[in-house]
Amino acid sequence: MKNILLLLWILFLASCSPLVDSACLERNKELIRVYAHADIDTIISSEHFDYNPKYVWFKTELKDLGSEAISVNIVGMGDTLNYSLEIKNEKNIIIIVDTSNTPCASDSVLTKQGEDLYRVDGKNMHSCVFYLDTACE
């Protein structure tokens, strides 16, 4: 019983996190979010990214599950970080962009929950890409 209450408490805290949406996502949608802990000038992609100043993130919603990879280029601080993002069924993609060299910190919540995470580094900016399940986060 104690473990069940602990699990419910963790799920409640996760649902209130700005890193995930509070409502369940439709099963035919995926999100890509870029969290900017560095000065990003622009995001170049075939997808349009909306900016949310409250959480300092850029977000796009994809319509197809399992579609072809999309190219995303993040430009800022004299760097360009290039990504080829594989769109996986029922996965959200979160990209952390930072000036520090530790965007993929091994003790972070995303590192513990993520699948297929990888780094993209530039001279002044570093980043980590995380794939997370979209199921009612």
GROMACS .gro file of N, CA, C and O in nm:
model
  548
    1MET      N    1   0.083  -0.119   0.000
    1MET     CA    2   0.000   0.000   0.000
    1MET      C    3   0.087   0.125   0.000
    1MET      O    4   0.058   0.221  -0.071
    2LYS      N    5   0.193   0.122   0.080
    2LYS     CA    6   0.283   0.236   0.087
    2LYS      C    7   0.347   0.263  -0.049
    2LYS      O    8   0.360   0.378  -0.090
    3ASN      N    9   0.386   0.156  -0.121
    3ASN     CA   10   0.446   0.172  -0.253
    3ASN      C   11   0.347   0.228  -0.354
    3ASN      O   12   0.384   0.305  -0.441
    4ILE      N   13   0.220   0.188  -0.342
    4ILE     CA   14   0.118   0.238  -0.433
    4ILE      C   15   0.097   0.387  -0.411
    4ILE      O   16   0.088   0.465  -0.506
    5LEU      N   17   0.092   0.431  -0.285
    5LEU     CA   18   0.077   0.573  -0.256
    5LEU      C   19   0.197   0.653  -0.306
    5LEU      O   20   0.181   0.762  -0.361
    6LEU      N   21   0.316   0.599  -0.292
    6LEU     CA   22   0.436   0.665  -0.341
    6LEU      C   23   0.431   0.677  -0.493
    6LEU      O   24   0.461   0.784  -0.549
    7LEU      N   25   0.390   0.572  -0.561
    7LEU     CA   26   0.378   0.575  -0.707
    7LEU      C   27   0.275   0.679  -0.751
    7LEU      O   28   0.299   0.755  -0.845
    8LEU      N   29   0.161   0.683  -0.685
    8LEU     CA   30   0.059   0.782  -0.718
    8LEU      C   31   0.111   0.924  -0.696
    8LEU      O   32   0.083   1.015  -0.775
    9TRP      N   33   0.186   0.947  -0.590
    9TRP     CA   34   0.242   1.078  -0.562
    9TRP      C   35   0.342   1.119  -0.671
    9TRP      O   36   0.341   1.231  -0.719
   10ILE      N   37   0.426   1.026  -0.716
   10ILE     CA   38   0.523   1.054  -0.822
   10ILE      C   39   0.450   1.087  -0.952
   10ILE      O   40   0.486   1.181  -1.022
   11LEU      N   41   0.344   1.011  -0.983
   11LEU     CA   42   0.266   1.039  -1.104
   11LEU      C   43   0.199   1.176  -1.096
   11LEU      O   44   0.194   1.249  -1.196
   12PHE      N   45   0.151   1.214  -0.979
   12PHE     CA   46   0.090   1.346  -0.961
   12PHE      C   47   0.193   1.456  -0.983
   12PHE      O   48   0.167   1.553  -1.053
   13LEU      N   49   0.311   1.441  -0.926
   13LEU     CA   50   0.415   1.542  -0.942
   13LEU      C   51   0.458   1.552  -1.088
   13LEU      O   52   0.480   1.661  -1.140
   14ALA      N   53   0.468   1.439  -1.156
   14ALA     CA   54   0.507   1.440  -1.297
   14ALA      C   55   0.402   1.511  -1.382
   14ALA      O   56   0.436   1.580  -1.478
   15SER      N   57   0.276   1.496  -1.346
   15SER     CA   58   0.170   1.560  -1.425
   15SER      C   59   0.170   1.711  -1.408
   15SER      O   60   0.120   1.783  -1.494
   16CYS      N   61   0.230   1.762  -1.301
   16CYS     CA   62   0.235   1.906  -1.278
   16CYS      C   63   0.363   1.968  -1.331
   16CYS      O   64   0.381   2.088  -1.323
   17SER      N   65   0.452   1.890  -1.383
   17SER     CA   66   0.581   1.939  -1.431
   17SER      C   67   0.563   2.019  -1.560
   17SER      O   68   0.486   1.980  -1.646
   18PRO      N   69   0.636   2.131  -1.576
   18PRO     CA   70   0.628   2.204  -1.703
   18PRO      C   71   0.692   2.128  -1.818
   18PRO      O   72   0.676   2.165  -1.932
   19LEU      N   73   0.766   2.019  -1.790
   19LEU     CA   74   0.828   1.942  -1.897
   19LEU      C   75   0.729   1.854  -1.969
   19LEU      O   76   0.756   1.804  -2.077
   20VAL      N   77   0.611   1.831  -1.910
   20VAL     CA   78   0.511   1.748  -1.975
   20VAL      C   79   0.376   1.818  -1.969
   20VAL      O   80   0.351   1.901  -1.883
   21ASP      N   81   0.287   1.788  -2.061
   21ASP     CA   82   0.153   1.845  -2.060
   21ASP      C   83   0.071   1.778  -1.952
   21ASP      O   84   0.089   1.660  -1.921
   22SER      N   85  -0.026   1.852  -1.897
   22SER     CA   86  -0.106   1.797  -1.789
   22SER      C   87  -0.218   1.707  -1.839
   22SER      O   88  -0.274   1.630  -1.763
   23ALA      N   89  -0.253   1.717  -1.965
   23ALA     CA   90  -0.360   1.634  -2.021
   23ALA      C   91  -0.303   1.524  -2.108
   23ALA      O   92  -0.193   1.536  -2.160
   24CYS      N   93  -0.380   1.419  -2.124
   24CYS     CA   94  -0.338   1.311  -2.213
   24CYS      C   95  -0.336   1.363  -2.356
   24CYS      O   96  -0.424   1.438  -2.397
   25LEU      N   97  -0.237   1.321  -2.429
   25LEU     CA   98  -0.228   1.359  -2.568
   25LEU      C   99  -0.308   1.262  -2.652
   25LEU      O  100  -0.321   1.146  -2.619
   26GLU      N  101  -0.360   1.313  -2.763
   26GLU     CA  102  -0.427   1.223  -2.855
   26GLU      C  103  -0.325   1.124  -2.908
   26GLU      O  104  -0.209   1.155  -2.925
   27ARG      N  105  -0.367   1.005  -2.938
   27ARG     CA  106  -0.276   0.900  -2.983
   27ARG      C  107  -0.221   0.924  -3.123
   27ARG      O  108  -0.131   0.856  -3.164
   28ASN      N  109  -0.276   1.019  -3.197
   28ASN     CA  110  -0.223   1.044  -3.331
   28ASN      C  111  -0.143   1.174  -3.336
   28ASN      O  112  -0.130   1.236  -3.439
   29LYS      N  113  -0.089   1.217  -3.222
   29LYS     CA  114  -0.009   1.340  -3.215
   29LYS      C  115   0.120   1.312  -3.139
   29LYS      O  116   0.125   1.226  -3.052
   30GLU      N  117   0.222   1.385  -3.177
   30GLU     CA  118   0.348   1.383  -3.104
   30GLU      C  119   0.394   1.526  -3.089
   30GLU      O  120   0.363   1.611  -3.172
   31LEU      N  121   0.467   1.555  -2.983
   31LEU     CA  122   0.519   1.689  -2.958
   31LEU      C  123   0.670   1.689  -2.968
   31LEU      O  124   0.735   1.593  -2.927
   32ILE      N  125   0.724   1.798  -3.021
   32ILE     CA  126   0.867   1.824  -3.011
   32ILE      C  127   0.879   1.954  -2.933
   32ILE      O  128   0.817   2.055  -2.970
   33ARG      N  129   0.954   1.952  -2.824
   33ARG     CA  130   0.977   2.072  -2.744
   33ARG      C  131   1.125   2.099  -2.734
   33ARG      O  132   1.204   2.008  -2.712
   34VAL      N  133   1.163   2.225  -2.748
   34VAL     CA  134   1.301   2.268  -2.732
   34VAL      C  135   1.305   2.361  -2.612
   34VAL      O  136   1.243   2.469  -2.614
   35TYR      N  137   1.373   2.319  -2.505
   35TYR     CA  138   1.389   2.402  -2.386
   35TYR      C  139   1.518   2.482  -2.401
   35TYR      O  140   1.625   2.425  -2.416
   36ALA      N  141   1.506   2.615  -2.396
   36ALA     CA  142   1.619   2.703  -2.424
   36ALA      C  143   1.683   2.753  -2.295
   36ALA      O  144   1.627   2.841  -2.230
   37HIS      N  145   1.797   2.697  -2.260
   37HIS     CA  146   1.878   2.748  -2.151
   37HIS      C  147   2.000   2.818  -2.210
   37HIS      O  148   2.103   2.831  -2.145
   38ALA      N  149   1.987   2.860  -2.336
   38ALA     CA  150   2.087   2.936  -2.409
   38ALA      C  151   2.010   3.031  -2.499
   38ALA      O  152   1.890   3.014  -2.521
   39ASP      N  153   2.076   3.133  -2.550
   39ASP     CA  154   2.010   3.230  -2.636
   39ASP      C  155   1.994   3.173  -2.777
   39ASP      O  156   2.089   3.165  -2.853
   40ILE      N  157   1.870   3.135  -2.809
   40ILE     CA  158   1.840   3.080  -2.941
   40ILE      C  159   1.786   3.192  -3.029
   40ILE      O  160   1.692   3.262  -2.990
   41ASP      N  161   1.847   3.209  -3.145
   41ASP     CA  162   1.801   3.312  -3.239
   41ASP      C  163   1.683   3.262  -3.322
   41ASP      O  164   1.586   3.334  -3.342
   42THR      N  165   1.692   3.140  -3.372
   42THR     CA  166   1.585   3.087  -3.455
   42THR      C  167   1.593   2.935  -3.462
   42THR      O  168   1.696   2.875  -3.431
   43ILE      N  169   1.481   2.875  -3.501
   43ILE     CA  170   1.476   2.731  -3.529
   43ILE      C  171   1.435   2.717  -3.674
   43ILE      O  172   1.330   2.769  -3.716
   44ILE      N  173   1.517   2.649  -3.752
   44ILE     CA  174   1.490   2.628  -3.894
   44ILE      C  175   1.443   2.484  -3.912
   44ILE      O  176   1.516   2.390  -3.879
   45SER      N  177   1.321   2.468  -3.963
   45SER     CA  178   1.264   2.335  -3.981
   45SER      C  179   1.146   2.345  -4.076
   45SER      O  180   1.091   2.453  -4.097
   46SER      N  181   1.107   2.231  -4.130
   46SER     CA  182   0.985   2.227  -4.210
   46SER      C  183   0.861   2.240  -4.121
   46SER      O  184   0.753   2.269  -4.169
   47GLU      N  185   0.877   2.218  -3.992
   47GLU     CA  186   0.769   2.232  -3.895
   47GLU      C  187   0.777   2.370  -3.829
   47GLU      O  188   0.885   2.421  -3.804
   48HIS      N  189   0.661   2.430  -3.799
   48HIS     CA  190   0.657   2.560  -3.731
   48HIS      C  191   0.662   2.538  -3.580
   48HIS      O  192   0.585   2.460  -3.525
   49PHE      N  193   0.752   2.607  -3.512
   49PHE     CA  194   0.764   2.599  -3.367
   49PHE      C  195   0.707   2.725  -3.305
   49PHE      O  196   0.746   2.836  -3.340
   50ASP      N  197   0.614   2.709  -3.210
   50ASP     CA  198   0.559   2.821  -3.133
   50ASP      C  199   0.644   2.842  -3.009
   50ASP      O  200   0.693   2.745  -2.950
   51TYR      N  201   0.658   2.967  -2.967
   51TYR     CA  202   0.737   3.000  -2.849
   51TYR      C  203   0.646   3.022  -2.729
   51TYR      O  204   0.545   3.091  -2.740
   52ASN      N  205   0.682   2.964  -2.615
   52ASN     CA  206   0.609   2.984  -2.490
   52ASN      C  207   0.704   3.055  -2.393
   52ASN      O  208   0.794   2.992  -2.339
   53PRO      N  209   0.685   3.186  -2.369
   53PRO     CA  210   0.777   3.259  -2.283
   53PRO      C  211   0.770   3.217  -2.135
   53PRO      O  212   0.867   3.231  -2.062
   54LYS      N  213   0.657   3.163  -2.092
   54LYS     CA  214   0.644   3.122  -1.952
   54LYS      C  215   0.742   3.011  -1.917
   54LYS      O  216   0.807   3.014  -1.814
   55TYR      N  217   0.752   2.910  -2.004
   55TYR     CA  218   0.842   2.797  -1.977
   55TYR      C  219   0.971   2.803  -2.058
   55TYR      O  220   1.054   2.715  -2.048
   56VAL      N  221   0.988   2.908  -2.139
   56VAL     CA  222   1.105   2.927  -2.226
   56VAL      C  223   1.125   2.801  -2.311
   56VAL      O  224   1.230   2.739  -2.309
   57TRP      N  225   1.021   2.764  -2.384
   57TRP     CA  226   1.031   2.650  -2.474
   57TRP      C  227   0.972   2.686  -2.610
   57TRP      O  228   0.891   2.776  -2.623
   58PHE      N  229   1.015   2.614  -2.709
   58PHE     CA  230   0.959   2.619  -2.843
   58PHE      C  231   0.890   2.484  -2.863
   58PHE      O  232   0.944   2.381  -2.823
   59LYS      N  233   0.771   2.484  -2.923
   59LYS     CA  234   0.695   2.360  -2.933
   59LYS      C  235   0.630   2.348  -3.070
   59LYS      O  236   0.583   2.446  -3.126
   60THR      N  237   0.629   2.226  -3.122
   60THR     CA  238   0.552   2.195  -3.241
   60THR      C  239   0.478   2.064  -3.218
   60THR      O  240   0.524   1.980  -3.142
   61GLU      N  241   0.364   2.052  -3.281
   61GLU     CA  242   0.283   1.930  -3.270
   61GLU      C  243   0.281   1.862  -3.405
   61GLU      O  244   0.247   1.923  -3.505
   62LEU      N  245   0.321   1.736  -3.407
   62LEU     CA  246   0.325   1.660  -3.532
   62LEU      C  247   0.197   1.580  -3.548
   62LEU      O  248   0.139   1.534  -3.450
   63LYS      N  249   0.158   1.562  -3.671
   63LYS     CA  250   0.029   1.497  -3.696
   63LYS      C  251   0.039   1.349  -3.724
   63LYS      O  252  -0.054   1.276  -3.701
   64ASP      N  253   0.151   1.301  -3.776
   64ASP     CA  254   0.161   1.162  -3.817
   64ASP      C  255   0.254   1.084  -3.725
   64ASP      O  256   0.362   1.131  -3.692
   65LEU      N  257   0.213   0.967  -3.687
   65LEU     CA  258   0.300   0.878  -3.611
   65LEU      C  259   0.386   0.798  -3.708
   65LEU      O  260   0.336   0.753  -3.811
   66GLY      N  261   0.510   0.782  -3.674
   66GLY     CA  262   0.598   0.700  -3.756
   66GLY      C  263   0.630   0.759  -3.891
   66GLY      O  264   0.664   0.687  -3.984
   67SER      N  265   0.621   0.892  -3.905
   67SER     CA  266   0.655   0.954  -4.033
   67SER      C  267   0.806   0.960  -4.051
   67SER      O  268   0.882   0.923  -3.962
   68GLU      N  269   0.848   1.010  -4.165
   68GLU     CA  270   0.991   1.021  -4.192
   68GLU      C  271   1.056   1.118  -4.095
   68GLU      O  272   0.990   1.203  -4.036
   69ALA      N  273   1.188   1.106  -4.080
   69ALA     CA  274   1.263   1.196  -3.993
   69ALA      C  275   1.251   1.338  -4.045
   69ALA      O  276   1.239   1.362  -4.165
   70ILE      N  277   1.251   1.434  -3.952
   70ILE     CA  278   1.249   1.575  -3.991
   70ILE      C  279   1.380   1.640  -3.948
   70ILE      O  280   1.442   1.602  -3.849
   71SER      N  281   1.419   1.740  -4.024
   71SER     CA  282   1.541   1.813  -3.996
   71SER      C  283   1.507   1.936  -3.913
   71SER      O  284   1.412   2.007  -3.944
   72VAL      N  285   1.585   1.959  -3.808
   72VAL     CA  286   1.569   2.077  -3.723
   72VAL      C  287   1.708   2.135  -3.702
   72VAL      O  288   1.801   2.062  -3.667
   73ASN      N  289   1.720   2.265  -3.725
   73ASN     CA  290   1.846   2.335  -3.700
   73ASN      C  291   1.819   2.446  -3.599
   73ASN      O  292   1.732   2.531  -3.623
   74ILE      N  293   1.890   2.444  -3.488
   74ILE     CA  294   1.876   2.546  -3.385
   74ILE      C  295   1.997   2.639  -3.396
   74ILE      O  296   2.111   2.594  -3.386
   75VAL      N  297   1.969   2.769  -3.416
   75VAL     CA  298   2.074   2.867  -3.439
   75VAL      C  299   2.078   2.965  -3.322
   75VAL      O  300   1.974   3.018  -3.282
   76GLY      N  301   2.197   2.987  -3.267
   76GLY     CA  302   2.214   3.083  -3.160
   76GLY      C  303   2.356   3.084  -3.108
   76GLY      O  304   2.429   2.985  -3.123
   77MET      N  305   2.396   3.195  -3.050
   77MET     CA  306   2.526   3.209  -2.985
   77MET      C  307   2.642   3.173  -3.078
   77MET      O  308   2.742   3.117  -3.035
   78GLY      N  309   2.627   3.202  -3.206
   78GLY     CA  310   2.733   3.172  -3.302
   78GLY      C  311   2.744   3.026  -3.340
   78GLY      O  312   2.840   2.985  -3.404
   79ASP      N  313   2.646   2.944  -3.301
   79ASP     CA  314   2.645   2.800  -3.329
   79ASP      C  315   2.520   2.763  -3.407
   79ASP      O  316   2.419   2.833  -3.402
   80THR      N  317   2.527   2.650  -3.473
   80THR     CA  318   2.410   2.586  -3.530
   80THR      C  319   2.413   2.439  -3.488
   80THR      O  320   2.511   2.370  -3.515
   81LEU      N  321   2.309   2.396  -3.418
   81LEU     CA  322   2.296   2.256  -3.378
   81LEU      C  323   2.201   2.190  -3.477
   81LEU      O  324   2.089   2.237  -3.497
   82ASN      N  325   2.244   2.082  -3.540
   82ASN     CA  326   2.167   2.015  -3.644
   82ASN      C  327   2.114   1.881  -3.594
   82ASN      O  328   2.188   1.802  -3.538
   83TYR      N  329   1.985   1.857  -3.619
   83TYR     CA  330   1.919   1.735  -3.574
   83TYR      C  331   1.845   1.671  -3.692
   83TYR      O  332   1.787   1.740  -3.774
   84SER      N  333   1.844   1.540  -3.693
   84SER     CA  334   1.754   1.464  -3.778
   84SER      C  335   1.669   1.382  -3.681
   84SER      O  336   1.715   1.282  -3.626
   85LEU      N  337   1.548   1.428  -3.656
   85LEU     CA  338   1.464   1.370  -3.553
   85LEU      C  339   1.377   1.260  -3.611
   85LEU      O  340   1.295   1.284  -3.700
   86GLU      N  341   1.396   1.141  -3.559
   86GLU     CA  342   1.314   1.027  -3.601
   86GLU      C  343   1.181   1.035  -3.527
   86GLU      O  344   1.178   1.043  -3.405
   87ILE      N  345   1.073   1.034  -3.601
   87ILE     CA  346   0.940   1.041  -3.540
   87ILE      C  347   0.897   0.899  -3.508
   87ILE      O  348   0.874   0.818  -3.595
   88LYS      N  349   0.890   0.870  -3.378
   88LYS     CA  350   0.859   0.734  -3.333
   88LYS      C  351   0.715   0.729  -3.284
   88LYS      O  352   0.664   0.825  -3.228
   89ASN      N  353   0.652   0.618  -3.301
   89ASN     CA  354   0.514   0.603  -3.256
   89ASN      C  355   0.502   0.629  -3.107
   89ASN      O  356   0.573   0.571  -3.026
   90GLU      N  357   0.411   0.721  -3.075
   90GLU     CA  358   0.376   0.753  -2.937
   90GLU      C  359   0.495   0.795  -2.852
   90GLU      O  360   0.508   0.756  -2.737
   91LYS      N  361   0.581   0.877  -2.908
   91LYS     CA  362   0.694   0.933  -2.833
   91LYS      C  363   0.692   1.085  -2.846
   91LYS      O  364   0.665   1.138  -2.953
   92ASN      N  365   0.718   1.155  -2.737
   92ASN     CA  366   0.745   1.298  -2.741
   92ASN      C  367   0.894   1.315  -2.753
   92ASN      O  368   0.972   1.232  -2.704
   93ILE      N  369   0.936   1.422  -2.817
   93ILE     CA  370   1.078   1.453  -2.829
   93ILE      C  371   1.103   1.582  -2.752
   93ILE      O  372   1.035   1.683  -2.775
   94ILE      N  373   1.197   1.576  -2.660
   94ILE     CA  374   1.236   1.693  -2.583
   94ILE      C  375   1.383   1.719  -2.608
   94ILE      O  376   1.466   1.629  -2.597
   95ILE      N  377   1.415   1.844  -2.645
   95ILE     CA  378   1.553   1.885  -2.668
   95ILE      C  379   1.588   1.991  -2.565
   95ILE      O  380   1.520   2.094  -2.556
   96ILE      N  381   1.690   1.966  -2.487
   96ILE     CA  382   1.741   2.063  -2.391
   96ILE      C  383   1.863   2.129  -2.454
   96ILE      O  384   1.959   2.059  -2.489
   97VAL      N  385   1.860   2.261  -2.469
   97VAL     CA  386   1.974   2.335  -2.525
   97VAL      C  387   2.031   2.420  -2.413
   97VAL      O  388   1.959   2.496  -2.347
   98ASP      N  389   2.161   2.408  -2.390
   98ASP     CA  390   2.224   2.472  -2.275
   98ASP      C  391   2.362   2.523  -2.313
   98ASP      O  392   2.424   2.473  -2.408
   99THR      N  393   2.411   2.620  -2.236
   99THR     CA  394   2.549   2.665  -2.255
   99THR      C  395   2.646   2.577  -2.179
   99THR      O  396   2.763   2.571  -2.212
  100SER      N  397   2.597   2.507  -2.078
  100SER     CA  398   2.683   2.416  -2.001
  100SER      C  399   2.704   2.287  -2.080
  100SER      O  400   2.628   2.256  -2.172
  101ASN      N  401   2.801   2.212  -2.041
  101ASN     CA  402   2.834   2.088  -2.111
  101ASN      C  403   2.759   1.968  -2.054
  101ASN      O  404   2.794   1.855  -2.082
  102THR      N  405   2.655   1.990  -1.974
  102THR     CA  406   2.588   1.879  -1.907
  102THR      C  407   2.437   1.872  -1.935
  102THR      O  408   2.359   1.852  -1.842
  103PRO      N  409   2.392   1.887  -2.058
  103PRO     CA  410   2.248   1.877  -2.083
  103PRO      C  411   2.195   1.735  -2.066
  103PRO      O  412   2.075   1.715  -2.051
  104CYS      N  413   2.282   1.635  -2.070
  104CYS     CA  414   2.241   1.495  -2.054
  104CYS      C  415   2.282   1.441  -1.917
  104CYS      O  416   2.325   1.327  -1.906
  105ALA      N  417   2.269   1.522  -1.814
  105ALA     CA  418   2.313   1.481  -1.680
  105ALA      C  419   2.250   1.348  -1.642
  105ALA      O  420   2.129   1.328  -1.657
  106SER      N  421   2.332   1.257  -1.594
  106SER     CA  422   2.285   1.120  -1.566
  106SER      C  423   2.185   1.114  -1.453
  106SER      O  424   2.110   1.018  -1.442
  107ASP      N  425   2.179   1.216  -1.367
  107ASP     CA  426   2.086   1.213  -1.255
  107ASP      C  427   1.957   1.290  -1.284
  107ASP      O  428   1.872   1.304  -1.197
  108SER      N  429   1.938   1.338  -1.408
  108SER     CA  430   1.817   1.415  -1.438
  108SER      C  431   1.697   1.323  -1.456
  108SER      O  432   1.711   1.205  -1.489
  109VAL      N  433   1.579   1.378  -1.435
  109VAL     CA  434   1.455   1.303  -1.450
  109VAL      C  435   1.441   1.254  -1.594
  109VAL      O  436   1.402   1.140  -1.620
  110LEU      N  437   1.474   1.339  -1.691
  110LEU     CA  438   1.461   1.301  -1.831
  110LEU      C  439   1.555   1.188  -1.867
  110LEU      O  440   1.519   1.098  -1.943
  111THR      N  441   1.678   1.191  -1.817
  111THR     CA  442   1.772   1.083  -1.847
  111THR      C  443   1.721   0.951  -1.793
  111THR      O  444   1.732   0.848  -1.857
  112LYS      N  445   1.660   0.954  -1.675
  112LYS     CA  446   1.610   0.831  -1.615
  112LYS      C  447   1.486   0.778  -1.689
  112LYS      O  448   1.464   0.659  -1.695
  113GLN      N  449   1.404   0.870  -1.746
  113GLN     CA  450   1.280   0.828  -1.811
  113GLN      C  451   1.294   0.815  -1.962
  113GLN      O  452   1.211   0.756  -2.027
  114GLY      N  453   1.399   0.873  -2.019
  114GLY     CA  454   1.411   0.880  -2.164
  114GLY      C  455   1.457   0.750  -2.227
  114GLY      O  456   1.511   0.662  -2.162
  115GLU      N  457   1.432   0.740  -2.356
  115GLU     CA  458   1.478   0.628  -2.437
  115GLU      C  459   1.551   0.686  -2.557
  115GLU      O  460   1.511   0.789  -2.610
  116ASP      N  461   1.656   0.621  -2.601
  116ASP     CA  462   1.728   0.663  -2.721
  116ASP      C  463   1.776   0.808  -2.713
  116ASP      O  464   1.767   0.882  -2.810
  117LEU      N  465   1.825   0.851  -2.598
  117LEU     CA  466   1.871   0.988  -2.590
  117LEU      C  467   2.009   1.002  -2.653
  117LEU      O  468   2.086   0.907  -2.659
  118TYR      N  469   2.037   1.121  -2.707
  118TYR     CA  470   2.168   1.146  -2.766
  118TYR      C  471   2.202   1.293  -2.756
  118TYR      O  472   2.114   1.378  -2.738
  119ARG      N  473   2.331   1.326  -2.771
  119ARG     CA  474   2.382   1.462  -2.760
  119ARG      C  475   2.406   1.521  -2.898
  119ARG      O  476   2.438   1.451  -2.992
  120VAL      N  477   2.393   1.654  -2.905
  120VAL     CA  478   2.440   1.732  -3.019
  120VAL      C  479   2.515   1.850  -2.958
  120VAL      O  480   2.462   1.922  -2.875
  121ASP      N  481   2.642   1.865  -2.998
  121ASP     CA  482   2.726   1.969  -2.939
  121ASP      C  483   2.774   2.068  -3.043
  121ASP      O  484   2.800   2.032  -3.158
  122GLY      N  485   2.786   2.192  -3.002
  122GLY     CA  486   2.847   2.298  -3.080
  122GLY      C  487   2.959   2.360  -2.998
  122GLY      O  488   2.994   2.310  -2.891
  123LYS      N  489   3.012   2.468  -3.047
  123LYS     CA  490   3.121   2.536  -2.975
  123LYS      C  491   3.070   2.605  -2.849
  123LYS      O  492   3.132   2.596  -2.743
  124ASN      N  493   2.956   2.675  -2.859
  124ASN     CA  494   2.902   2.752  -2.746
  124ASN      C  495   2.774   2.694  -2.687
  124ASN      O  496   2.733   2.734  -2.579
  125MET      N  497   2.708   2.604  -2.759
  125MET     CA  498   2.584   2.543  -2.711
  125MET      C  499   2.597   2.391  -2.713
  125MET      O  500   2.666   2.336  -2.799
  126HIS      N  501   2.531   2.328  -2.619
  126HIS     CA  502   2.528   2.181  -2.611
  126HIS      C  503   2.382   2.142  -2.593
  126HIS      O  504   2.301   2.217  -2.542
  127SER      N  505   2.349   2.019  -2.635
  127SER     CA  506   2.210   1.979  -2.622
  127SER      C  507   2.198   1.829  -2.606
  127SER      O  508   2.291   1.754  -2.634
  128CYS      N  509   2.081   1.789  -2.560
  128CYS     CA  510   2.047   1.649  -2.545
  128CYS      C  511   1.906   1.630  -2.598
  128CYS      O  512   1.818   1.712  -2.576
  129VAL      N  513   1.886   1.520  -2.671
  129VAL     CA  514   1.756   1.486  -2.728
  129VAL      C  515   1.702   1.366  -2.651
  129VAL      O  516   1.771   1.265  -2.637
  130PHE      N  517   1.579   1.378  -2.602
  130PHE     CA  518   1.515   1.271  -2.527
  130PHE      C  519   1.387   1.229  -2.598
  130PHE      O  520   1.311   1.314  -2.645
  131TYR      N  521   1.362   1.099  -2.604
  131TYR     CA  522   1.235   1.045  -2.653
  131TYR      C  523   1.159   0.993  -2.531
  131TYR      O  524   1.210   0.910  -2.456
  132LEU      N  525   1.035   1.042  -2.512
  132LEU     CA  526   0.953   1.002  -2.397
  132LEU      C  527   0.818   0.951  -2.444
  132LEU      O  528   0.763   1.002  -2.543
  133ASP      N  529   0.760   0.856  -2.373
  133ASP     CA  530   0.625   0.808  -2.404
  133ASP      C  531   0.526   0.923  -2.392
  133ASP      O  532   0.536   1.005  -2.302
  134THR      N  533   0.426   0.925  -2.480
  134THR     CA  534   0.325   1.031  -2.475
  134THR      C  535   0.205   0.992  -2.389
  134THR      O  536   0.118   1.072  -2.369
  135ALA      N  537   0.202   0.873  -2.339
  135ALA     CA  538   0.084   0.822  -2.270
  135ALA      C  539   0.053   0.901  -2.143
  135ALA      O  540   0.119   0.885  -2.042
  136CYS      N  541  -0.044   0.986  -2.148
  136CYS     CA  542  -0.100   1.058  -2.033
  136CYS      C  543   0.005   1.109  -1.936
  136CYS      O  544  -0.006   1.085  -1.817
  137GLU      N  545   0.101   1.181  -1.983
  137GLU     CA  546   0.206   1.231  -1.894
  137GLU      C  547   0.161   1.352  -1.819
  137GLU      O  548   0.085   1.431  -1.863
   0.00000   0.00000   0.00000
